[in-house]
Short mmCIF file of C-alpha atoms and ligand atoms in Angstrom, two decimals:
data_model
loop_
_atom_site.label_atom_id
_atom_site.label_comp_id
_atom_site.label_asym_id
_atom_site.label_seq_id
_atom_site.Cartn_x
_atom_site.Cartn_y
_atom_site.Cartn_z
CA UNK A 1 73.55 -32.66 8.23
CA UNK A 2 75.52 -30.40 10.52
CA UNK A 3 74.29 -27.00 11.61
CA UNK A 4 75.35 -24.22 9.32
CA UNK A 5 74.98 -26.28 6.20
CA UNK A 6 72.54 -25.06 3.56
CA UNK A 7 69.30 -27.00 3.33
CA UNK A 8 67.91 -24.90 0.48
CA UNK A 9 69.97 -23.15 -2.15
CA UNK A 10 68.36 -20.97 -4.76
CA UNK A 11 70.45 -19.61 -7.58
CA UNK A 12 69.54 -17.35 -10.49
CA UNK A 13 65.87 -18.21 -10.23
CA UNK A 14 63.76 -16.60 -12.94
CA UNK A 15 60.04 -17.06 -13.39
CA UNK A 16 57.66 -15.48 -15.88
CA UNK A 17 53.92 -15.79 -16.46
CA UNK A 18 53.72 -15.18 -20.19
CA UNK A 19 55.35 -11.81 -20.75
CA UNK A 20 55.14 -10.88 -17.10
CA UNK A 21 58.54 -11.54 -15.53
CA UNK A 22 57.73 -12.09 -11.88
CA UNK A 23 61.04 -13.30 -10.47
CA UNK A 24 64.23 -11.79 -11.86
CA UNK A 25 67.41 -13.56 -10.87
CA UNK A 26 66.78 -14.59 -7.27
CA UNK A 27 69.59 -16.19 -5.27
CA UNK A 28 69.72 -17.01 -1.56
CA UNK A 29 70.20 -19.93 0.72
CA UNK A 30 68.63 -21.24 3.89
CA UNK A 31 70.59 -23.02 6.55
CA UNK A 32 69.31 -25.75 8.79
CA UNK A 33 67.18 -24.34 11.62
CA UNK A 34 67.26 -20.90 10.07
CA UNK A 35 64.16 -18.68 10.04
CA UNK A 36 63.96 -16.71 6.82
CA UNK A 37 61.25 -14.08 6.49
CA UNK A 38 60.15 -12.69 3.12
CA UNK A 39 58.61 -9.24 3.13
CA UNK A 40 57.73 -6.85 0.36
CA UNK A 41 54.88 -5.10 -1.40
CA UNK A 42 51.95 -6.91 -2.95
CA UNK A 43 52.82 -8.41 -6.32
CA UNK A 44 56.56 -8.39 -5.65
CA UNK A 45 56.73 -12.16 -6.13
CA UNK A 46 56.89 -13.53 -2.56
CA UNK A 47 54.27 -16.22 -3.05
CA UNK A 48 55.65 -17.18 -6.42
CA UNK A 49 59.12 -17.58 -4.95
CA UNK A 50 57.82 -19.76 -2.12
CA UNK A 51 55.84 -21.89 -4.56
CA UNK A 52 58.87 -22.40 -6.80
CA UNK A 53 60.64 -24.03 -3.85
CA UNK A 54 58.28 -27.04 -3.81
CA UNK A 55 57.46 -26.61 -7.49
CA UNK A 56 53.82 -25.72 -7.16
CA UNK A 57 55.04 -23.24 -9.75
CA UNK A 58 56.76 -25.05 -12.56
CA UNK A 59 58.70 -23.96 -15.62
CA UNK A 60 61.23 -21.66 -14.10
CA UNK A 61 64.85 -21.01 -14.93
CA UNK A 62 67.71 -21.28 -12.51
CA UNK A 63 68.25 -23.79 -9.80
CA UNK A 64 66.57 -24.79 -6.57
CA UNK A 65 68.45 -27.32 -4.47
CA UNK A 66 66.86 -28.99 -1.47
CA UNK A 67 69.31 -30.96 0.66
CA UNK A 68 71.57 -30.93 -2.38
CA UNK A 69 68.93 -32.36 -4.69
CA UNK A 70 67.69 -30.55 -7.73
CA UNK A 71 64.01 -29.66 -7.28
CA UNK A 72 63.35 -28.35 -10.77
CA UNK A 73 64.99 -31.31 -12.45
CA UNK A 74 63.38 -33.95 -10.22
CA UNK A 75 61.22 -36.71 -11.68
CA UNK A 76 57.60 -36.89 -10.56
CA UNK A 77 58.37 -39.56 -7.97
CA UNK A 78 61.40 -37.70 -6.67
CA UNK A 79 59.44 -34.47 -6.50
CA UNK A 80 56.80 -36.13 -4.33
CA UNK A 81 59.49 -37.24 -1.89
CA UNK A 82 60.98 -33.74 -1.83
CA UNK A 83 57.55 -32.19 -1.24
CA UNK A 84 56.99 -34.49 1.73
CA UNK A 85 59.99 -32.88 3.38
CA UNK A 86 58.75 -29.34 2.71
CA UNK A 87 55.57 -28.63 4.64
CA UNK A 88 53.49 -25.78 3.28
CA UNK A 89 50.92 -23.61 5.03
CA UNK A 90 48.62 -21.48 2.90
CA UNK A 91 46.89 -18.18 3.48
CA UNK A 92 43.49 -19.82 2.91
CA UNK A 93 44.30 -22.90 5.09
CA UNK A 94 43.10 -25.31 2.39
CA UNK A 95 42.00 -27.98 4.83
CA UNK A 96 40.09 -30.84 3.23
CA UNK A 97 36.47 -30.03 4.13
CA UNK A 98 35.23 -33.59 3.61
CA UNK A 99 37.64 -34.99 6.17
CA UNK A 100 37.69 -34.58 9.94
CA UNK A 101 40.55 -32.76 11.59
CA UNK A 102 42.14 -36.09 12.46
CA UNK A 103 41.69 -37.42 8.92
CA UNK A 104 43.16 -34.22 7.49
CA UNK A 105 46.29 -34.84 9.51
CA UNK A 106 46.59 -38.61 9.07
CA UNK A 107 45.53 -38.96 5.44
CA UNK A 108 48.89 -38.35 3.77
CA UNK A 109 51.15 -40.21 6.21
CA UNK A 110 48.90 -43.26 5.91
CA UNK A 111 48.40 -43.00 2.16
CA UNK A 112 52.11 -42.53 1.55
CA UNK A 113 52.97 -45.29 4.04
CA UNK A 114 55.10 -42.95 6.14
CA UNK A 115 53.35 -44.46 9.17
CA UNK A 116 50.91 -47.21 10.06
CA UNK A 117 47.38 -45.96 10.78
CA UNK A 118 47.93 -46.44 14.51
CA UNK A 119 51.19 -44.51 14.45
CA UNK A 120 49.68 -41.77 12.31
CA UNK A 121 46.73 -41.36 14.67
CA UNK A 122 48.96 -41.26 17.73
CA UNK A 123 51.21 -38.71 16.04
CA UNK A 124 48.19 -36.63 15.01
CA UNK A 125 46.90 -36.47 18.58
CA UNK A 126 50.34 -35.39 19.72
CA UNK A 127 50.43 -32.65 17.06
CA UNK A 128 46.91 -31.52 17.96
CA UNK A 129 48.07 -31.12 21.52
CA UNK A 130 50.98 -29.01 20.29
CA UNK A 131 48.60 -26.66 18.49
CA UNK A 132 46.12 -26.66 21.42
CA UNK A 133 43.29 -28.37 19.56
CA UNK A 134 43.13 -31.77 21.22
CA UNK A 135 39.37 -31.61 21.63
CA UNK A 136 38.75 -30.97 17.92
CA UNK A 137 40.07 -34.23 16.49
CA UNK A 138 36.67 -35.38 15.23
CA UNK A 139 35.36 -32.00 14.10
CA UNK A 140 35.04 -30.99 10.47
CA UNK A 141 37.00 -27.94 9.30
CA UNK A 142 33.91 -25.85 8.54
CA UNK A 143 32.97 -25.87 12.18
CA UNK A 144 36.30 -24.32 13.23
CA UNK A 145 37.36 -20.69 13.36
CA UNK A 146 39.99 -19.48 10.91
CA UNK A 147 42.67 -19.53 13.56
CA UNK A 148 41.80 -23.09 14.52
CA UNK A 149 41.79 -24.17 10.88
CA UNK A 150 45.21 -22.68 10.32
CA UNK A 151 46.60 -24.48 13.34
CA UNK A 152 45.20 -27.75 12.00
CA UNK A 153 46.84 -26.95 8.67
CA UNK A 154 50.17 -26.54 10.46
CA UNK A 155 49.65 -29.86 12.24
CA UNK A 156 48.77 -31.50 8.93
CA UNK A 157 52.03 -30.30 7.38
CA UNK A 158 54.02 -31.36 10.44
CA UNK A 159 52.57 -34.87 10.26
CA UNK A 160 54.90 -35.57 7.35
CA UNK A 161 57.93 -34.84 9.56
CA UNK A 162 59.15 -32.12 7.20
CA UNK A 163 62.67 -30.69 7.25
CA UNK A 164 61.42 -27.24 6.27
CA UNK A 165 58.14 -25.40 6.73
CA UNK A 166 56.99 -22.86 4.16
CA UNK A 167 54.39 -20.32 5.29
CA UNK A 168 52.59 -18.04 2.83
CA UNK A 169 50.93 -15.29 4.83
CA UNK A 170 49.50 -17.73 7.35
CA UNK A 171 47.66 -15.04 9.32
CA UNK A 172 46.47 -12.71 6.55
CA UNK A 173 43.04 -14.30 6.25
CA UNK A 174 42.43 -14.30 10.01
CA UNK A 175 40.41 -12.05 12.27
CA UNK A 176 42.87 -10.03 14.37
CA UNK A 177 42.03 -11.87 17.59
CA UNK A 178 43.04 -15.20 15.99
CA UNK A 179 46.43 -14.05 14.74
CA UNK A 180 48.21 -14.44 18.07
CA UNK A 181 47.34 -18.14 18.47
CA UNK A 182 48.78 -19.00 15.08
CA UNK A 183 51.90 -16.91 15.55
CA UNK A 184 52.32 -18.53 18.96
CA UNK A 185 52.34 -21.98 17.39
CA UNK A 186 54.89 -20.81 14.84
CA UNK A 187 57.11 -19.36 17.56
CA UNK A 188 57.08 -22.67 19.41
CA UNK A 189 57.97 -24.44 16.21
CA UNK A 190 60.85 -22.04 15.70
CA UNK A 191 62.11 -22.68 19.22
CA UNK A 192 62.13 -26.40 18.53
CA UNK A 193 64.58 -25.79 15.73
CA UNK A 194 62.38 -26.07 12.66
CA UNK A 195 63.76 -24.52 9.51
CA UNK A 196 61.17 -21.98 8.37
CA UNK A 197 60.57 -19.73 5.39
CA UNK A 198 57.80 -17.28 6.13
CA UNK A 199 56.01 -14.72 3.98
CA UNK A 200 54.26 -12.32 6.32
CA UNK A 201 52.98 -8.80 6.79
CA UNK A 202 53.25 -9.13 10.59
CA UNK A 203 56.30 -6.97 10.99
CA UNK A 204 56.87 -7.25 14.72
CA UNK A 205 56.60 -11.04 14.45
CA UNK A 206 59.07 -10.95 11.55
CA UNK A 207 61.45 -8.86 13.59
CA UNK A 208 61.29 -11.30 16.50
CA UNK A 209 61.55 -14.57 14.66
CA UNK A 210 63.81 -13.87 11.67
CA UNK A 211 67.43 -14.91 11.45
CA UNK A 212 67.38 -13.44 7.98
CA UNK A 213 64.96 -11.08 6.26
CA UNK A 214 64.66 -10.84 2.49
CA UNK A 215 62.98 -7.69 1.23
CA UNK A 216 61.48 -8.36 -2.19
CA UNK A 217 60.56 -5.65 -4.62
CA UNK A 218 59.52 -6.08 -8.23
CA UNK A 219 60.75 -9.66 -8.54
CA UNK A 220 64.13 -9.05 -6.96
CA UNK A 221 65.66 -9.33 -3.53
CA UNK A 222 66.19 -5.63 -3.08
CA UNK A 223 67.62 -5.87 0.41
CA UNK A 224 68.53 -8.63 2.82
CA UNK A 225 70.17 -9.18 6.15
CA UNK A 226 69.43 -9.74 9.81
CA UNK A 227 66.21 -8.40 11.27
CA UNK A 228 68.27 -5.71 12.93
CA UNK A 229 69.76 -4.69 9.60
CA UNK A 230 66.44 -4.53 7.73
CA UNK A 231 64.31 -2.96 10.43
CA UNK A 232 66.85 -0.65 12.08
CA UNK A 233 69.99 -0.03 10.08
CA UNK A 234 69.35 -0.29 6.37
CA UNK A 235 70.12 2.62 4.08
CA UNK A 236 68.04 1.13 1.27
CA UNK A 237 65.42 3.73 0.43
CA UNK A 238 62.99 1.18 -1.00
CA UNK A 239 63.10 -0.87 2.19
CA UNK A 240 62.63 2.24 4.27
CA UNK A 241 59.71 3.45 2.24
CA UNK A 242 58.02 0.01 2.34
CA UNK A 243 58.48 -0.29 6.10
CA UNK A 244 57.19 3.21 6.73
CA UNK A 245 53.97 2.22 4.95
CA UNK A 246 53.37 -1.04 6.80
CA UNK A 247 54.56 -0.30 10.31
CA UNK B 1 -11.31 -47.09 -17.14
CA UNK B 2 -8.46 -49.01 -15.58
CA UNK B 3 -10.20 -52.38 -15.46
CA UNK B 4 -7.69 -53.71 -17.97
CA UNK B 5 -5.08 -53.67 -15.22
CA UNK B 6 -6.66 -56.72 -13.62
CA UNK B 7 -5.66 -58.67 -16.67
CA UNK B 8 -2.57 -56.78 -17.81
CA UNK B 9 -0.81 -55.75 -14.61
CA UNK B 10 1.88 -58.44 -14.98
CA UNK B 11 2.86 -56.80 -18.26
CA UNK B 12 3.34 -53.46 -16.52
CA UNK B 13 5.28 -55.08 -13.68
CA UNK B 14 7.57 -56.68 -16.22
CA UNK B 15 7.97 -53.41 -18.09
CA UNK B 16 8.72 -51.53 -14.88
CA UNK B 17 11.35 -54.08 -13.91
CA UNK B 18 12.88 -53.75 -17.36
CA UNK B 19 12.92 -49.94 -17.12
CA UNK B 20 14.56 -50.12 -13.71
CA UNK B 21 17.21 -52.56 -14.93
CA UNK B 22 18.14 -50.65 -18.07
CA UNK B 23 18.19 -47.39 -16.11
CA UNK B 24 20.51 -48.76 -13.44
CA UNK B 25 22.87 -50.21 -16.02
CA UNK B 26 22.71 -46.99 -18.04
CA UNK B 27 23.45 -44.84 -14.99
CA UNK B 28 26.40 -47.02 -13.98
CA UNK B 29 27.92 -47.01 -17.45
CA UNK B 30 27.23 -43.27 -17.63
CA UNK B 31 29.10 -42.62 -14.39
CA UNK B 32 32.04 -44.74 -15.49
CA UNK B 33 32.24 -43.08 -18.91
CA UNK B 34 31.69 -39.69 -17.32
CA UNK B 35 34.71 -40.25 -15.08
CA UNK B 36 36.87 -41.52 -17.91
CA UNK B 37 35.91 -38.71 -20.26
CA UNK B 38 36.21 -35.94 -17.70
CA UNK B 39 39.76 -37.10 -16.94
CA UNK B 40 40.49 -37.08 -20.66
CA UNK B 41 38.77 -33.72 -21.10
CA UNK B 42 40.89 -32.14 -18.35
CA UNK B 43 44.06 -33.95 -19.37
CA UNK B 44 47.12 -31.96 -20.36
CA UNK B 45 47.48 -34.34 -23.30
CA UNK B 46 45.76 -32.40 -26.07
CA UNK B 47 44.79 -35.47 -28.06
CA UNK B 48 42.86 -37.05 -25.17
CA UNK B 49 41.13 -33.81 -24.39
CA UNK B 50 40.17 -33.47 -28.04
CA UNK B 51 38.66 -36.97 -28.20
CA UNK B 52 36.58 -36.21 -25.11
CA UNK B 53 35.33 -32.96 -26.57
CA UNK B 54 34.31 -34.65 -29.78
CA UNK B 55 32.44 -37.39 -27.92
CA UNK B 56 30.62 -34.88 -25.76
CA UNK B 57 29.74 -32.66 -28.72
CA UNK B 58 28.41 -35.54 -30.81
CA UNK B 59 26.28 -36.99 -28.04
CA UNK B 60 24.85 -33.62 -27.10
CA UNK B 61 24.25 -32.58 -30.67
CA UNK B 62 22.30 -35.62 -31.91
CA UNK B 63 18.95 -37.16 -30.92
CA UNK B 64 19.10 -39.96 -28.35
CA UNK B 65 16.81 -42.06 -30.53
CA UNK B 66 19.27 -42.04 -33.42
CA UNK B 67 22.18 -42.78 -31.07
CA UNK B 68 20.33 -45.77 -29.66
CA UNK B 69 19.49 -47.16 -33.07
CA UNK B 70 22.99 -46.58 -34.41
CA UNK B 71 24.55 -48.31 -31.42
CA UNK B 72 22.07 -51.16 -31.53
CA UNK B 73 22.52 -51.88 -35.23
CA UNK B 74 26.29 -51.46 -35.04
CA UNK B 75 26.68 -53.62 -31.97
CA UNK B 76 24.40 -56.32 -33.31
CA UNK B 77 26.80 -56.66 -36.24
CA UNK B 78 29.90 -57.07 -34.09
CA UNK B 79 28.54 -58.57 -30.83
CA UNK B 80 27.21 -62.10 -30.67
CA UNK B 81 24.65 -61.87 -27.88
CA UNK B 82 22.66 -65.10 -27.44
CA UNK B 83 18.96 -64.55 -27.95
CA UNK B 84 18.03 -65.21 -24.35
CA UNK B 85 14.74 -63.74 -23.21
CA UNK B 86 14.93 -61.41 -20.24
CA UNK B 87 11.79 -59.75 -18.83
CA UNK B 88 10.04 -60.06 -22.13
CA UNK B 89 12.87 -58.82 -24.36
CA UNK B 90 15.87 -60.41 -26.00
CA UNK B 91 19.20 -59.77 -24.31
CA UNK B 92 20.47 -58.95 -27.78
CA UNK B 93 18.34 -55.82 -27.47
CA UNK B 94 18.58 -55.10 -23.74
CA UNK B 95 22.39 -55.12 -23.63
CA UNK B 96 23.09 -52.80 -26.57
CA UNK B 97 20.19 -50.64 -25.42
CA UNK B 98 21.59 -50.18 -21.91
CA UNK B 99 25.04 -49.51 -23.32
CA UNK B 100 23.56 -46.87 -25.59
CA UNK B 101 21.83 -45.21 -22.65
CA UNK B 102 25.16 -45.21 -20.80
CA UNK B 103 27.07 -43.77 -23.74
CA UNK B 104 24.50 -41.02 -24.04
CA UNK B 105 24.45 -40.27 -20.32
CA UNK B 106 28.26 -40.41 -20.09
CA UNK B 107 28.63 -37.22 -22.10
CA UNK B 108 26.30 -35.27 -19.84
CA UNK B 109 27.80 -36.84 -16.73
CA UNK B 110 31.32 -35.88 -17.89
CA UNK B 111 30.22 -32.26 -18.23
CA UNK B 112 28.60 -32.35 -14.79
CA UNK B 113 31.78 -33.81 -13.28
CA UNK B 114 33.78 -31.12 -15.03
CA UNK B 115 31.69 -28.33 -13.57
CA UNK B 116 32.12 -29.94 -10.15
CA UNK B 117 35.87 -30.28 -10.44
CA UNK B 118 36.25 -26.70 -11.63
CA UNK B 119 34.20 -25.54 -8.66
CA UNK B 120 36.77 -26.92 -6.20
CA UNK B 121 39.42 -24.33 -5.47
CA UNK B 122 42.91 -24.88 -6.76
CA UNK B 123 44.06 -24.58 -3.16
CA UNK B 124 42.72 -28.09 -2.49
CA UNK B 125 44.89 -29.56 -5.24
CA UNK B 126 47.88 -27.56 -4.08
CA UNK B 127 47.41 -28.66 -0.48
CA UNK B 128 47.34 -32.29 -1.63
CA UNK B 129 50.39 -31.92 -3.84
CA UNK B 130 52.34 -30.02 -1.19
CA UNK B 131 51.92 -32.99 1.14
CA UNK B 132 53.61 -35.18 -1.46
CA UNK B 133 50.45 -36.85 -2.73
CA UNK B 134 50.36 -37.87 -6.38
CA UNK B 135 48.18 -36.11 -8.95
CA UNK B 136 45.93 -39.15 -9.02
CA UNK B 137 45.46 -39.42 -5.24
CA UNK B 138 44.85 -35.69 -5.06
CA UNK B 139 42.18 -35.98 -7.74
CA UNK B 140 40.45 -39.10 -6.47
CA UNK B 141 40.70 -38.59 -2.71
CA UNK B 142 40.65 -34.83 -2.35
CA UNK B 143 39.02 -33.11 -5.33
CA UNK B 144 36.47 -35.62 -6.64
CA UNK B 145 34.72 -36.39 -3.33
CA UNK B 146 34.12 -32.67 -2.86
CA UNK B 147 33.13 -32.20 -6.49
CA UNK B 148 30.61 -35.04 -6.25
CA UNK B 149 29.00 -33.43 -3.23
CA UNK B 150 28.62 -30.16 -5.15
CA UNK B 151 27.15 -31.81 -8.21
CA UNK B 152 24.72 -34.20 -6.49
CA UNK B 153 21.70 -32.11 -7.53
CA UNK B 154 22.86 -31.99 -11.15
CA UNK B 155 23.68 -35.71 -11.13
CA UNK B 156 20.22 -36.39 -9.70
CA UNK B 157 18.66 -34.50 -12.60
CA UNK B 158 20.72 -36.47 -15.06
CA UNK B 159 19.67 -39.80 -13.50
CA UNK B 160 16.02 -38.75 -13.57
CA UNK B 161 16.20 -37.72 -17.18
CA UNK B 162 17.89 -41.02 -18.01
CA UNK B 163 15.01 -42.96 -16.45
CA UNK B 164 12.55 -41.02 -18.59
CA UNK B 165 14.69 -41.18 -21.73
CA UNK B 166 15.08 -44.92 -21.34
CA UNK B 167 11.72 -45.04 -23.14
CA UNK B 168 13.64 -44.57 -26.41
CA UNK B 169 14.70 -48.21 -26.13
CA UNK B 170 11.17 -48.90 -27.30
CA UNK B 171 12.46 -48.17 -30.80
CA UNK B 172 14.82 -51.14 -30.70
CA UNK B 173 12.23 -53.46 -29.24
CA UNK B 174 13.11 -53.48 -25.57
CA UNK B 175 9.91 -54.19 -23.67
CA UNK B 176 10.21 -51.45 -21.10
CA UNK B 177 7.25 -49.56 -19.65
CA UNK B 178 6.46 -47.45 -22.70
CA UNK B 179 6.67 -50.38 -25.08
CA UNK B 180 4.44 -52.47 -22.83
CA UNK B 181 1.88 -49.67 -22.52
CA UNK B 182 1.74 -49.28 -26.27
CA UNK B 183 1.36 -53.04 -26.64
CA UNK B 184 -1.56 -53.09 -24.24
CA UNK B 185 -3.04 -50.06 -25.96
CA UNK B 186 -2.89 -51.91 -29.27
CA UNK B 187 -4.86 -54.83 -27.91
CA UNK B 188 -7.42 -52.58 -26.22
CA UNK B 189 -7.79 -50.25 -29.21
CA UNK B 190 -7.36 -47.45 -26.66
CA UNK B 191 -3.94 -46.01 -25.90
CA UNK B 192 -4.88 -43.40 -23.36
CA UNK B 193 -5.42 -45.48 -20.20
CA UNK B 194 -2.28 -47.62 -20.56
CA UNK B 195 -0.21 -44.53 -21.35
CA UNK B 196 -1.56 -42.86 -18.22
CA UNK B 197 -0.45 -45.91 -16.25
CA UNK B 198 2.99 -45.70 -17.86
CA UNK B 199 3.25 -42.00 -17.03
CA UNK B 200 2.33 -42.73 -13.41
CA UNK B 201 4.97 -45.43 -13.23
CA UNK B 202 7.65 -43.04 -14.53
CA UNK B 203 6.48 -40.42 -12.09
CA UNK B 204 6.73 -42.77 -9.13
CA UNK B 205 10.18 -44.02 -10.21
CA UNK B 206 11.61 -40.53 -10.68
CA UNK B 207 9.97 -39.33 -7.47
CA UNK B 208 11.60 -42.11 -5.47
CA UNK B 209 14.93 -41.40 -7.17
CA UNK B 210 14.78 -37.71 -6.38
CA UNK B 211 13.92 -38.45 -2.75
CA UNK B 212 16.92 -40.77 -2.53
CA UNK B 213 19.20 -38.11 -4.00
CA UNK B 214 17.90 -35.52 -1.53
CA UNK B 215 18.54 -37.90 1.32
CA UNK B 216 22.09 -38.39 0.15
CA UNK B 217 22.62 -34.63 -0.18
CA UNK B 218 21.32 -34.01 3.32
CA UNK B 219 23.49 -36.73 4.77
CA UNK B 220 26.65 -35.43 3.15
CA UNK B 221 25.84 -31.82 3.99
CA UNK B 222 25.20 -32.52 7.67
CA UNK B 223 28.41 -34.46 8.08
CA UNK B 224 30.52 -31.48 7.01
CA UNK B 225 29.20 -29.38 9.85
CA UNK B 226 29.95 -31.73 12.73
CA UNK B 227 31.81 -29.74 15.33
CA UNK B 228 33.44 -32.29 17.58
N1 LIG C 1 49.21 -18.08 -11.87
C1 LIG C 1 49.57 -16.83 -12.27
N2 LIG C 1 49.37 -16.46 -13.56
C2 LIG C 1 49.75 -15.23 -13.99
N3 LIG C 1 50.31 -14.31 -13.21
C3 LIG C 1 50.54 -14.62 -11.92
C4 LIG C 1 50.17 -15.90 -11.39
N4 LIG C 1 50.51 -15.93 -10.07
C5 LIG C 1 51.06 -14.72 -9.81
N5 LIG C 1 51.08 -13.93 -10.92
C6 LIG C 1 51.63 -12.56 -10.98
O1 LIG C 1 52.92 -12.59 -10.46
C7 LIG C 1 53.19 -11.42 -9.72
C8 LIG C 1 53.69 -11.78 -8.34
O2 LIG C 1 52.63 -12.42 -7.63
P1 LIG C 1 52.83 -13.02 -6.19
O3 LIG C 1 51.54 -13.64 -5.82
O4 LIG C 1 54.04 -13.86 -6.15
O5 LIG C 1 53.07 -11.71 -5.33
P2 LIG C 1 53.14 -11.55 -3.76
O6 LIG C 1 54.39 -10.86 -3.45
O7 LIG C 1 52.90 -12.87 -3.10
O8 LIG C 1 51.92 -10.57 -3.47
P3 LIG C 1 50.90 -10.53 -2.25
O9 LIG C 1 51.58 -9.83 -1.12
O10 LIG C 1 49.76 -9.75 -2.79
O11 LIG C 1 50.52 -11.94 -1.92
C9 LIG C 1 51.92 -10.59 -9.75
O12 LIG C 1 52.07 -9.62 -10.75
C10 LIG C 1 50.87 -11.60 -10.14
O13 LIG C 1 49.87 -10.96 -10.88
MG1 LIG C 2 51.32 -13.71 -1.94
#
């Protein structure tokens, strides 16, 4: 796939929980290597949108294409393959507490026969080095700080060799002094050309990393553009009022 | 008071062995049924979930003694078990009896599993699915192992109560500890001493079982905290 081609295309996405319409006609696309940042007030639908992309949220209208393949129409087997290519990092880390750090990272690649156990272990050690946690391979998640757990979670997602990484407020559950380590890992990932979709409240990070910022409000993309546009130039009053509250 | 033991201890040994055997079989069948029924109970397929609910409700709402007798008399009509003697009882009684214990325990075990599964955050399932794992792998490799750790105390209680409740098999003629004690009591024209012996045997068995469960809990708990 050449640079500039869309890796994710979302069109007319609508999602409701019962009577509560949470996403109202969302369309955007993500190009290979692009860093897309989602910002917006609480409850505006950022997490829901992210979760529709790998279909952790089901039953939505509209279309999500990943590398040209229909995510919402995919069979169970197909969906599993698509999910392998979309790494996801959660606010609450969600590491498997009954597995060591190394097992957390190697479990899926081995189980899904992406790699032999030896390959998976070698890859895991390499990834742990990338997130500066080489010495923690045999530790259990509960013994790690939040920042360390989140970096393991990133390594775990990377172990599947994903094409895209989805981040849902990866630093919101962290003590302030841990935030920098995690953002640092994400910045390195960005430099290496990873395609990333990031929900975050870290505005200066967003400004630095984003190729494109989507401002969500009340289930819609109320404003979008380059970081410069959103943070400096926009005339959108809703964007301005949101930013004045969070910055 | 306990002089009779000199003569009758082999009877109690046999009864204890029988109680241990039927308890182990009952516990294993209970775990298996518990797993099957909790999967049905939590299934999106309404019909399966309904069947599981009915099973659980019936077992919990009726006396174990009646369940055991019903299962024994029903099974003895359909199952041809050869009348081989095993530890003083016919296999035609021991096998249906153990199955009945398992069917009874399965309902409680299913509910215990369910509480354990519900206690594991949805984030664990989502993390598994987001890596491309199947629903089944996510359940059996991610959620269940954690659920089991959380429910070990409750499972331990269930196993202990099964050991004690296994005395209901007396009603269908399985020569377990209670039945043996009553037999000895009949010959002695005094039921109190043999029943005291039986009570002590149950106490020792359940005590050992609870110690084993605690050991297991400690072992699993410690492991989680290892820091490098
Ligand atoms: N599983 C669910 N069932 C019902 N309603 C839901 C569910 N998940 C989200 N919602 C609702 O959807 C709306 C959008 O939620 P969402 O979590 O996507 O917002 P968000 O932008 O991520 O907010 P935050 O910044 O607080 O994380 C909210 O009104 C929320 O109550
Ligand atoms: Mg959210």
